[in-house]
GROMACS .gro file of C-alpha atoms in nm:
model
  469
    1MET     CA    1 -14.430   4.620  -1.084
    2GLN     CA    2 -14.073   4.796  -1.001
    3GLU     CA    3 -14.085   4.937  -0.631
    4GLN     CA    4 -14.122   5.267  -0.636
    5ASN     CA    5 -13.784   5.408  -0.508
    6GLN     CA    6 -13.582   5.150  -0.764
    7THR     CA    7 -13.435   5.352  -1.114
    8PRO     CA    8 -13.628   5.275  -1.374
    9THR     CA    9 -13.491   5.055  -1.534
   10VAL     CA   10 -13.628   4.810  -1.826
   11ILE     CA   11 -13.519   4.470  -2.030
   12ILE     CA   12 -13.466   4.461  -2.392
   13SER     CA   13 -13.517   4.138  -2.540
   14ALA     CA   14 -13.691   4.006  -2.868
   15THR     CA   15 -13.826   3.716  -2.984
   16HIS     CA   16 -13.490   3.571  -3.146
   17SER     CA   17 -13.162   3.611  -3.153
   18GLY     CA   18 -13.058   3.864  -3.465
   19ALA     CA   19 -13.437   4.080  -3.422
   20GLY     CA   20 -13.272   4.374  -3.313
   21LYS     CA   21 -13.247   4.371  -2.984
   22THR     CA   22 -12.840   4.481  -2.967
   23THR     CA   23 -12.953   4.771  -3.227
   24VAL     CA   24 -13.220   4.927  -2.996
   25THR     CA   25 -13.029   4.920  -2.659
   26ARG     CA   26 -12.821   5.121  -2.792
   27ALA     CA   27 -13.002   5.353  -2.996
   28LEU     CA   28 -13.212   5.371  -2.631
   29LEU     CA   29 -12.827   5.420  -2.453
   30VAL     CA   30 -12.781   5.745  -2.721
   31ALA     CA   31 -13.138   5.862  -2.620
   32LEU     CA   32 -13.094   5.906  -2.283
   33LYS     CA   33 -12.765   5.989  -2.254
   34GLU     CA   34 -12.769   6.278  -2.487
   35ARG     CA   35 -13.079   6.417  -2.282
   36GLY     CA   36 -12.849   6.437  -2.013
   37LEU     CA   37 -12.902   6.174  -1.777
   38VAL     CA   38 -12.661   5.932  -1.619
   39VAL     CA   39 -12.708   5.618  -1.796
   40GLN     CA   40 -12.615   5.296  -1.609
   41PRO     CA   41 -12.622   5.006  -1.847
   42PHE     CA   42 -12.645   4.599  -1.800
   43LYS     CA   43 -12.607   4.308  -1.977
   44ILE     CA   44 -12.711   3.973  -1.919
   45GLY     CA   45 -12.512   3.676  -1.953
   46PRO     CA   46 -12.107   3.601  -1.997
   47ASP     CA   47 -12.085   3.823  -2.288
   48PHE     CA   48 -11.784   4.083  -2.324
   49ILE     CA   49 -11.890   4.262  -2.683
   50ASP     CA   50 -12.224   4.406  -2.555
   51PRO     CA   51 -12.112   4.553  -2.232
   52MET     CA   52 -11.807   4.771  -2.458
   53TYR     CA   53 -12.046   4.932  -2.742
   54HIS     CA   54 -12.226   5.059  -2.362
   55THR     CA   55 -11.972   5.181  -2.199
   56ALA     CA   56 -11.884   5.325  -2.514
   57ILE     CA   57 -12.185   5.515  -2.555
   58VAL     CA   58 -12.252   5.582  -2.176
   59GLY     CA   59 -11.888   5.646  -2.051
   60ARG     CA   60 -12.000   5.399  -1.747
   61PRO     CA   61 -11.865   5.083  -1.740
   62SER     CA   62 -12.150   4.811  -1.846
   63VAL     CA   63 -12.212   4.528  -1.609
   64ASN     CA   64 -12.293   4.228  -1.627
   65LEU     CA   65 -12.636   3.892  -1.495
   66ASP     CA   66 -12.498   3.601  -1.522
   67LEU     CA   67 -12.720   3.359  -1.302
   68TRP     CA   68 -12.464   3.099  -1.348
   69MET     CA   69 -12.130   3.290  -1.196
   70MET     CA   70 -12.360   3.537  -0.982
   71GLY     CA   71 -12.649   3.337  -0.799
   72GLU     CA   72 -13.001   3.593  -0.788
   73ALA     CA   73 -12.869   3.731  -0.430
   74GLU     CA   74 -12.564   3.828  -0.594
   75ILE     CA   75 -12.743   3.976  -0.904
   76ARG     CA   76 -13.005   4.209  -0.741
   77LYS     CA   77 -12.689   4.314  -0.509
   78VAL     CA   78 -12.559   4.379  -0.810
   79PHE     CA   79 -12.817   4.582  -1.026
   80ALA     CA   80 -12.877   4.785  -0.685
   81ARG     CA   81 -12.544   4.897  -0.648
   82TRP     CA   82 -12.437   4.992  -0.937
   83THR     CA   83 -12.784   5.185  -1.022
   84ALA     CA   84 -12.733   5.397  -0.684
   85ASP     CA   85 -12.630   5.718  -0.881
   86ALA     CA   86 -12.816   5.677  -1.178
   87ASP     CA   87 -13.135   5.806  -1.350
   88VAL     CA   88 -13.245   5.536  -1.547
   89ALA     CA   89 -13.095   5.181  -1.633
   90VAL     CA   90 -13.101   4.955  -1.954
   91ILE     CA   91 -13.035   4.614  -1.958
   92GLU     CA   92 -12.969   4.446  -2.241
   93GLY     CA   93 -13.116   4.025  -2.273
   94MET     CA   94 -12.925   3.711  -2.479
   95GLY     CA   95 -13.095   3.491  -2.656
   96ALA     CA   96 -13.500   3.531  -2.713
   97LEU     CA   97 -13.675   3.612  -2.421
   98PHE     CA   98 -13.757   3.274  -2.255
   99ASP     CA   99 -13.471   3.059  -2.401
  100GLY     CA  100 -13.229   2.993  -2.055
  101ALA     CA  101 -13.024   2.639  -1.969
  102LYS     CA  102 -13.069   2.319  -2.150
  103GLY     CA  103 -13.428   2.477  -2.329
  104THR     CA  104 -13.579   2.654  -1.954
  105ASP     CA  105 -13.602   2.994  -1.902
  106GLU     CA  106 -13.318   2.918  -1.617
  107GLY     CA  107 -13.099   3.273  -1.657
  108SER     CA  108 -13.311   3.365  -1.917
  109ALA     CA  109 -13.435   3.809  -1.996
  110ALA     CA  110 -13.803   3.630  -1.823
  111HIS     CA  111 -13.565   3.511  -1.536
  112LEU     CA  112 -13.370   3.835  -1.463
  113ALA     CA  113 -13.689   4.048  -1.534
  114ARG     CA  114 -13.862   3.790  -1.184
  115ILE     CA  115 -13.583   3.859  -1.000
  116LEU     CA  116 -13.549   4.279  -0.981
  117ASN     CA  117 -13.906   4.273  -1.033
  118VAL     CA  118 -13.832   4.523  -1.387
  119PRO     CA  119 -14.074   4.530  -1.702
  120VAL     CA  120 -13.910   4.364  -2.076
  121VAL     CA  121 -13.915   4.512  -2.392
  122VAL     CA  122 -13.967   4.287  -2.656
  123VAL     CA  123 -13.855   4.407  -2.956
  124ILE     CA  124 -14.007   4.213  -3.292
  125ASP     CA  125 -13.825   4.174  -3.681
  126VAL     CA  126 -14.165   4.209  -3.879
  127TYR     CA  127 -13.947   4.267  -4.187
  128GLY     CA  128 -14.236   4.022  -4.399
  129MET     CA  129 -14.518   4.064  -4.140
  130THR     CA  130 -14.858   4.214  -4.076
  131ARG     CA  131 -15.087   4.026  -3.886
  132THR     CA  132 -14.845   3.761  -3.729
  133ALA     CA  133 -14.710   4.001  -3.521
  134GLY     CA  134 -15.038   4.022  -3.320
  135ALA     CA  135 -15.007   3.643  -3.291
  136LEU     CA  136 -14.620   3.677  -3.129
  137MET     CA  137 -14.795   3.969  -2.929
  138ASP     CA  138 -15.053   3.728  -2.757
  139GLY     CA  139 -14.811   3.412  -2.744
  140LEU     CA  140 -14.609   3.658  -2.547
  141ASP     CA  141 -14.785   3.875  -2.365
  142SER     CA  142 -14.956   3.502  -2.189
  143PHE     CA  143 -14.684   3.294  -2.156
  144ASP     CA  144 -14.558   3.353  -1.823
  145PRO     CA  145 -14.801   3.645  -1.612
  146GLU     CA  146 -14.525   3.675  -1.360
  147VAL     CA  147 -14.315   3.838  -1.641
  148GLN     CA  148 -14.412   4.188  -1.700
  149ILE     CA  149 -14.398   4.283  -2.078
  150ALA     CA  150 -14.420   4.626  -2.067
  151GLY     CA  151 -14.491   4.693  -2.473
  152PHE     CA  152 -14.309   4.528  -2.827
  153ILE     CA  153 -14.090   4.770  -3.047
  154LEU     CA  154 -14.131   4.674  -3.439
  155ASN     CA  155 -13.829   4.648  -3.576
  156ARG     CA  156 -13.780   4.621  -3.977
  157CYS     CA  157 -14.084   4.820  -4.061
  158GLY     CA  158 -14.057   4.927  -4.372
  159ARG     CA  159 -13.839   5.213  -4.505
  160ARG     CA  160 -13.807   5.556  -4.336
  161GLY     CA  161 -14.083   5.835  -4.379
  162SER     CA  162 -14.282   5.545  -4.536
  163LEU     CA  163 -14.611   5.418  -4.292
  164VAL     CA  164 -14.761   5.166  -4.540
  165HIS     CA  165 -14.600   4.860  -4.360
  166ALA     CA  166 -14.681   4.979  -4.007
  167ASN     CA  167 -15.047   5.061  -4.134
  168LEU     CA  168 -15.148   4.764  -4.246
  169ILE     CA  169 -14.962   4.574  -3.896
  170LYS     CA  170 -15.151   4.838  -3.720
  171GLU     CA  171 -15.486   4.726  -3.962
  172GLY     CA  172 -15.420   4.361  -3.943
  173ILE     CA  173 -15.365   4.328  -3.506
  174GLY     CA  174 -15.654   4.599  -3.438
  175ASN     CA  175 -15.626   4.953  -3.233
  176GLU     CA  176 -15.575   4.722  -2.904
  177ARG     CA  177 -15.264   4.565  -2.938
  178TRP     CA  178 -15.162   4.849  -3.214
  179ASN     CA  179 -15.113   5.010  -2.829
  180ARG     CA  180 -14.919   4.810  -2.696
  181VAL     CA  181 -14.663   4.876  -2.958
  182LEU     CA  182 -14.418   5.140  -2.790
  183SER     CA  183 -14.199   5.257  -3.105
  184VAL     CA  184 -14.146   5.164  -3.481
  185ILE     CA  185 -13.804   5.130  -3.630
  186CYS     CA  186 -13.778   5.141  -4.017
  187ASP     CA  187 -13.513   4.930  -4.189
  188ASP     CA  188 -13.177   5.050  -4.246
  189PRO     CA  189 -12.895   4.800  -4.370
  190HIS     CA  190 -12.637   5.010  -4.192
  191LEU     CA  191 -12.780   4.917  -3.915
  192ARG     CA  192 -12.677   4.555  -3.912
  193VAL     CA  193 -12.416   4.436  -3.625
  194ALA     CA  194 -12.150   4.346  -3.730
  195GLU     CA  195 -11.982   3.969  -3.707
  196GLY     CA  196 -11.592   3.849  -3.651
  197THR     CA  197 -11.460   3.585  -3.472
  198LEU     CA  198 -11.636   3.376  -3.244
  199GLY     CA  199 -11.934   3.670  -3.247
  200LEU     CA  200 -11.944   4.044  -3.291
  201VAL     CA  201 -11.665   4.248  -3.356
  202THR     CA  202 -11.532   4.513  -3.100
  203PRO     CA  203 -11.572   4.912  -3.084
  204SER     CA  204 -11.315   5.069  -3.232
  205HIS     CA  205 -11.225   5.468  -3.268
  206ASP     CA  206 -11.302   5.490  -3.642
  207SER     CA  207 -11.590   5.373  -3.611
  208GLU     CA  208 -11.801   5.512  -3.346
  209GLY     CA  209 -11.948   5.845  -3.523
  210ILE     CA  210 -12.052   5.676  -3.748
  211GLU     CA  211 -12.199   5.370  -3.518
  212GLN     CA  212 -12.350   5.682  -3.328
  213GLU     CA  213 -12.495   5.885  -3.659
  214ASN     CA  214 -12.703   5.531  -3.733
  215LEU     CA  215 -12.794   5.498  -3.333
  216ARG     CA  216 -12.956   5.811  -3.326
  217SER     CA  217 -13.167   5.782  -3.685
  218VAL     CA  218 -13.248   5.491  -3.455
  219ALA     CA  219 -13.333   5.688  -3.163
  220GLU     CA  220 -13.543   5.924  -3.311
  221GLN     CA  221 -13.815   5.693  -3.429
  222MET     CA  222 -13.810   5.540  -3.049
  223ASP     CA  223 -14.075   5.734  -2.764
  224VAL     CA  224 -13.844   5.695  -2.476
  225GLU     CA  225 -14.125   5.791  -2.217
  226ARG     CA  226 -14.393   5.523  -2.326
  227ILE     CA  227 -14.102   5.243  -2.315
  228PHE     CA  228 -13.974   5.342  -1.978
  229GLY     CA  229 -14.399   5.416  -1.882
  230THR     CA  230 -14.301   5.726  -1.733
  231SER     CA  231 -14.150   6.082  -1.763
  232ILE     CA  232 -13.783   6.008  -1.839
  233GLY     CA  233 -13.659   6.414  -1.903
  234GLN     CA  234 -13.416   6.523  -1.619
  235ARG     CA  235 -13.161   6.398  -1.361
  236THR     CA  236 -13.303   6.255  -1.048
  237LYS     CA  237 -13.092   6.125  -0.821
  238GLN     CA  238 -12.686   6.314  -0.697
  239THR     CA  239 -12.387   6.163  -0.842
  240TYR     CA  240 -12.301   5.889  -0.529
  241GLN     CA  241 -11.985   6.047  -0.366
  242PRO     CA  242 -11.816   5.726  -0.080
  243THR     CA  243 -11.738   5.872   0.234
  244PRO     CA  244 -11.423   5.899   0.391
  245ALA     CA  245 -11.486   5.591   0.561
  246GLN     CA  246 -11.519   5.383   0.178
  247VAL     CA  247 -11.228   5.577   0.068
  248HIS     CA  248 -10.884   5.323   0.055
  249VAL     CA  249 -10.597   5.498   0.057
  250PRO     CA  250 -10.443   5.314  -0.276
  251ARG     CA  251 -10.075   5.156  -0.254
  252THR     CA  252 -10.055   4.823  -0.420
  253ARG     CA  253 -10.086   4.901  -0.760
  254LEU     CA  254 -10.201   4.650  -1.039
  255ALA     CA  255 -10.124   4.700  -1.432
  256VAL     CA  256 -10.416   4.640  -1.596
  257THR     CA  257 -10.357   4.522  -1.929
  258LYS     CA  258 -10.606   4.749  -2.118
  259ASP     CA  259 -10.609   4.712  -2.544
  260ALA     CA  260 -10.782   4.612  -2.868
  261ALA     CA  261 -10.586   4.268  -2.792
  262PHE     CA  262 -10.696   4.246  -2.430
  263CYS     CA  263 -10.971   4.419  -2.285
  264PHE     CA  264 -11.237   4.150  -2.216
  265TYR     CA  265 -11.315   4.244  -1.827
  266TYR     CA  266 -11.596   4.193  -1.610
  267ALA     CA  267 -11.703   4.543  -1.455
  268GLU     CA  268 -11.746   4.365  -1.109
  269ASN     CA  269 -11.428   4.215  -1.111
  270LEU     CA  270 -11.214   4.552  -1.156
  271ALA     CA  271 -11.442   4.715  -0.899
  272ALA     CA  272 -11.358   4.442  -0.659
  273LEU     CA  273 -10.971   4.464  -0.733
  274GLN     CA  274 -11.031   4.864  -0.663
  275ALA     CA  275 -11.268   4.769  -0.348
  276VAL     CA  276 -10.955   4.564  -0.203
  277GLY     CA  277 -10.743   4.831  -0.248
  278PHE     CA  278 -10.579   4.798  -0.514
  279GLU     CA  279 -10.462   5.102  -0.735
  280ILE     CA  280 -10.566   4.958  -1.106
  281VAL     CA  281 -10.296   5.120  -1.379
  282GLU     CA  282 -10.338   5.071  -1.719
  283PHE     CA  283 -10.168   5.020  -1.994
  284SER     CA  284 -10.135   4.881  -2.389
  285PRO     CA  285  -9.895   4.596  -2.469
  286VAL     CA  286  -9.988   4.619  -2.867
  287ALA     CA  287  -9.929   5.007  -2.862
  288GLY     CA  288  -9.549   4.916  -2.711
  289ASP     CA  289  -9.613   4.983  -2.354
  290PRO     CA  290  -9.433   4.855  -2.116
  291LEU     CA  291  -9.539   4.746  -1.775
  292PRO     CA  292  -9.539   5.049  -1.509
  293PRO     CA  293  -9.344   5.162  -1.265
  294ASN     CA  294  -9.417   5.025  -0.922
  295THR     CA  295  -9.628   4.821  -1.022
  296HIS     CA  296  -9.680   4.474  -0.736
  297ALA     CA  297  -9.954   4.296  -0.934
  298VAL     CA  298 -10.020   4.268  -1.362
  299TYR     CA  299 -10.365   4.136  -1.504
  300LEU     CA  300 -10.487   4.053  -1.825
  301GLY     CA  301 -10.742   4.016  -1.943
  302GLY     CA  302 -10.889   3.835  -2.281
  303GLY     CA  303 -10.930   4.000  -2.584
  304TYR     CA  304 -10.893   3.921  -2.957
  305LEU     CA  305 -10.486   3.872  -2.936
  306PRO     CA  306 -10.437   3.703  -3.244
  307PRO     CA  307 -10.460   3.986  -3.502
  308PHE     CA  308 -10.207   4.142  -3.361
  309ALA     CA  309  -9.985   3.930  -3.246
  310SER     CA  310  -9.652   4.092  -3.421
  311GLN     CA  311  -9.718   4.398  -3.276
  312LEU     CA  312  -9.694   4.243  -2.929
  313ALA     CA  313  -9.412   4.021  -3.055
  314GLU     CA  314  -9.234   4.320  -3.159
  315ASN     CA  315  -9.293   4.444  -2.756
  316LYS     CA  316  -8.950   4.285  -2.630
  317LYS     CA  317  -8.937   4.546  -2.338
  318LEU     CA  318  -9.248   4.471  -2.146
  319ALA     CA  319  -9.184   4.063  -2.233
  320ALA     CA  320  -8.880   4.086  -2.063
  321GLN     CA  321  -8.999   4.250  -1.785
  322LEU     CA  322  -9.296   3.990  -1.747
  323ARG     CA  323  -9.028   3.758  -1.753
  324GLN     CA  324  -8.870   3.916  -1.497
  325ALA     CA  325  -9.128   3.962  -1.241
  326ALA     CA  326  -9.226   3.607  -1.283
  327VAL     CA  327  -8.888   3.534  -1.100
  328GLN     CA  328  -8.885   3.815  -0.859
  329GLY     CA  329  -9.264   3.625  -0.758
  330MET     CA  330  -9.466   3.918  -0.844
  331PRO     CA  331  -9.798   3.779  -0.893
  332ILE     CA  332  -9.947   3.745  -1.251
  333TYR     CA  333 -10.265   3.668  -1.372
  334ALA     CA  334 -10.360   3.614  -1.716
  335GLU     CA  335 -10.715   3.523  -1.851
  336CYS     CA  336 -10.827   3.338  -2.155
  337SER     CA  337 -10.621   3.463  -2.464
  338ALA     CA  338 -10.401   3.668  -2.185
  339LEU     CA  339 -10.264   3.253  -2.171
  340LEU     CA  340 -10.106   3.289  -2.517
  341TYR     CA  341  -9.909   3.633  -2.494
  342LEU     CA  342  -9.741   3.501  -2.142
  343GLY     CA  343  -9.632   3.116  -2.334
  344ARG     CA  344  -9.340   3.137  -2.556
  345SER     CA  345  -9.551   3.109  -2.914
  346LEU     CA  346  -9.840   3.130  -3.076
  347ARG     CA  347  -9.937   2.982  -3.449
  348ASP     CA  348 -10.227   3.159  -3.575
  349PHE     CA  349 -10.526   3.011  -3.819
  350ARG     CA  350 -10.309   3.112  -4.123
  351GLY     CA  351  -9.999   2.909  -3.997
  352SER     CA  352  -9.805   3.175  -3.922
  353THR     CA  353  -9.598   3.171  -3.520
  354TYR     CA  354  -9.514   3.447  -3.373
  355GLN     CA  355  -9.320   3.499  -3.062
  356MET     CA  356  -9.439   3.588  -2.726
  357SER     CA  357  -9.321   3.687  -2.386
  358GLY     CA  358  -9.234   3.345  -2.284
  359VAL     CA  359  -9.267   3.404  -1.888
  360LEU     CA  360  -9.447   3.003  -1.946
  361PRO     CA  361  -9.248   2.750  -2.095
  362MET     CA  362  -9.619   2.629  -2.319
  363ASP     CA  363  -9.674   2.710  -2.760
  364PHE     CA  364  -9.997   2.739  -2.836
  365VAL     CA  365 -10.228   2.701  -3.128
  366LEU     CA  366 -10.547   2.827  -3.243
  367ASP     CA  367 -10.736   2.513  -3.381
  368ALA     CA  368 -11.134   2.604  -3.584
  369ASP     CA  369 -11.196   2.246  -3.452
  370TYR     CA  370 -11.161   2.316  -3.129
  371LEU     CA  371 -11.414   2.549  -2.973
  372GLN     CA  372 -11.435   2.562  -2.621
  373ILE     CA  373 -11.809   2.792  -2.571
  374ARG     CA  374 -11.896   2.659  -2.177
  375TYR     CA  375 -11.966   2.730  -1.790
  376LEU     CA  376 -11.731   2.611  -1.530
  377GLU     CA  377 -11.714   2.554  -1.185
  378LEU     CA  378 -11.374   2.532  -1.057
  379THR     CA  379 -11.183   2.386  -0.777
  380THR     CA  380 -10.845   2.497  -0.732
  381GLN     CA  381 -10.632   2.186  -0.639
  382GLN     CA  382 -10.303   2.401  -0.527
  383ASN     CA  383 -10.267   2.705  -0.327
  384SER     CA  384 -10.261   3.028  -0.485
  385ILE     CA  385 -10.307   3.386  -0.548
  386PHE     CA  386 -10.657   3.346  -0.522
  387GLY     CA  387 -10.655   3.133  -0.230
  388PRO     CA  388 -10.598   2.769  -0.030
  389ALA     CA  389 -10.624   2.447  -0.239
  390GLY     CA  390 -11.015   2.400  -0.252
  391THR     CA  391 -11.133   2.769  -0.333
  392ILE     CA  392 -11.434   2.733  -0.516
  393MET     CA  393 -11.491   2.988  -0.817
  394ARG     CA  394 -11.715   3.054  -1.138
  395GLY     CA  395 -11.649   3.196  -1.475
  396GLN     CA  396 -11.693   3.083  -1.845
  397GLU     CA  397 -11.462   2.969  -2.126
  398PHE     CA  398 -11.510   3.096  -2.500
  399HIS     CA  399 -11.178   3.029  -2.776
  400GLN     CA  400 -11.073   2.831  -3.036
  401MET     CA  401 -10.677   2.775  -2.915
  402ARG     CA  402 -10.516   2.451  -2.723
  403VAL     CA  403 -10.174   2.404  -2.637
  404GLU     CA  404  -9.955   2.240  -2.914
  405ASP     CA  405  -9.669   2.187  -2.692
  406SER     CA  406  -9.568   2.223  -2.320
  407ASP     CA  407  -9.373   2.183  -2.011
  408LEU     CA  408  -9.628   2.262  -1.749
  409THR     CA  409  -9.927   2.013  -1.690
  410PRO     CA  410 -10.234   2.206  -1.593
  411GLY     CA  411 -10.347   2.131  -1.233
  412LEU     CA  412 -10.429   2.433  -1.150
  413TYR     CA  413 -10.776   2.329  -1.092
  414ARG     CA  414 -11.055   2.098  -1.132
  415ALA     CA  415 -11.284   2.206  -1.371
  416LYS     CA  416 -11.671   2.124  -1.376
  417ASP     CA  417 -11.920   2.232  -1.662
  418SER     CA  418 -12.310   2.316  -1.664
  419GLU     CA  419 -12.356   1.977  -1.819
  420GLY     CA  420 -12.134   1.795  -1.569
  421GLN     CA  421 -11.841   1.671  -1.765
  422GLU     CA  422 -11.487   1.749  -1.561
  423HIS     CA  423 -11.138   1.792  -1.654
  424VAL     CA  424 -10.866   1.952  -1.554
  425GLY     CA  425 -10.665   2.279  -1.631
  426GLY     CA  426 -10.526   2.583  -1.515
  427TYR     CA  427 -10.177   2.636  -1.507
  428GLN     CA  428  -9.946   2.784  -1.202
  429GLN     CA  429  -9.559   2.840  -1.181
  430GLY     CA  430  -9.446   3.043  -0.847
  431ASN     CA  431  -9.694   3.288  -0.857
  432VAL     CA  432  -9.833   3.342  -1.205
  433VAL     CA  433 -10.173   3.208  -1.282
  434ALA     CA  434 -10.310   3.150  -1.569
  435SER     CA  435 -10.549   3.001  -1.759
  436LEU     CA  436 -10.852   2.966  -2.033
  437ALA     CA  437 -11.144   3.051  -1.809
  438TYR     CA  438 -11.273   3.411  -1.762
  439VAL     CA  439 -11.315   3.393  -1.342
  440TYR     CA  440 -11.613   3.604  -1.185
  441PHE     CA  441 -11.420   3.683  -0.859
  442ASN     CA  442 -11.740   3.770  -0.608
  443SER     CA  443 -11.815   3.388  -0.696
  444SER     CA  444 -11.614   3.295  -0.404
  445ALA     CA  445 -11.539   3.552  -0.070
  446GLY     CA  446 -11.220   3.686  -0.077
  447VAL     CA  447 -11.073   3.580  -0.428
  448ALA     CA  448 -10.952   3.934  -0.428
  449THR     CA  449 -10.847   4.020  -0.123
  450ARG     CA  450 -10.600   3.746  -0.081
  451PHE     CA  451 -10.486   3.849  -0.457
  452LEU     CA  452 -10.420   4.235  -0.319
  453LYS     CA  453 -10.219   4.004   0.023
  454ALA     CA  454 -10.007   3.834  -0.241
  455ALA     CA  455  -9.943   4.189  -0.419
  456GLN     CA  456  -9.907   4.379  -0.093
  457ALA     CA  457  -9.632   4.087   0.060
  458PHE     CA  458  -9.438   4.114  -0.308
  459ARG     CA  459  -9.406   4.509  -0.227
  460LYS     CA  460  -9.298   4.429   0.079
  461GLY     CA  461  -9.016   4.171  -0.068
  462GLN     CA  462  -9.158   3.900   0.144
  463GLN     CA  463  -9.036   3.527  -0.025
  464PRO     CA  464  -9.297   3.318  -0.032
  465VAL     CA  465  -9.544   3.535  -0.112
  466THR     CA  466  -9.872   3.250  -0.254
  467TYR     CA  467 -10.186   3.281  -0.045
  468HIS     CA  468 -10.152   3.470   0.269
  469ASP     CA  469 -10.472   3.439   0.501
   0.00000   0.00000   0.00000
């Protein structure tokens, strides 16, 4: 059971991927937000897309909870901090309930439920199913006694307004099991989640209105009180206000790329950078923005860069500013597809080549046969803006791109993946650090602080600015 003072929380999981947990999670967020509640969303695993949808709905950063990158203690700490001023929390699972790494439940929704001591609501896709739903419920209920399953949501259960399918299931499984059903969601093809390159498509302003309207139709079918097992109807907490001692006076400005091409950021990374004293200033390379004035460091996050390659190639002013900043020693950090932008050129899947910023003497090509999806532990081999050689960080890779030509050799870090395979990766030229990996900053104490110190040294005109203890 949840602790008495803990923010009411549920994990939304499912019997399998595609059962509807993403739709149910989003609809639940809509229902809670429309009650005027402060809702804190989370996502299990390293995914960036689902958190973006969560944030678009509730207006708060959705936070990843990933066992590989964070560890159990960090997960508990992060969860407690982000829920401190929230009325309610919703955690979207990854994959199926008990499915974790290497055929175990390590890192699974079930594992996180035990770590955080919170209940799980399981989504069952009952399309074409009646009595078998009861067998699934019994199996899930009894499989791991340490996992508290609050109940079940039956998804794709007949047409809207018709009880025929629901009544057949109720008859087939009996009243005792039916009492474990928390909500019944009808089948609606408008709610199928779109898929794009390497997974889901990112939210767009054009579709948000339609998306919200469709999700409201699901929210209306959900019994929020039954899902949480308690009354969820009014504000229960005061908005958190930091004490004066916790307020930093921003002096060092970090320019962060933020648009449809550069949109993959872990909320905890940005929070860590702000916590050490950075003032974050967002700008859009796709929209043609130049580097913000009085910039002392740059953070280019990954995302879906290739569809916007032509717009980025047209932003000549930013490219020139970044090249000049790199020569002057400004700390510049790029992750995954942002590395492509720092290179000289990019050739896409159709064979079209685009000029990029030219900060690094590298050329890249998209390659559908070169898919990399893996967790990584990175041990730096050189002093860098993140610390001395030997700094260990954790993160992940998720991309279809490779280096076609380069005047640089990889050597920033030695990487070991979760299968134990090793390789050398990452690039450093002066205070420009870039790689195809997404790094979780708090996996290594002091990374955000060292990044700040490098930026402060640049602001003061100190040379060299690479790693100051």
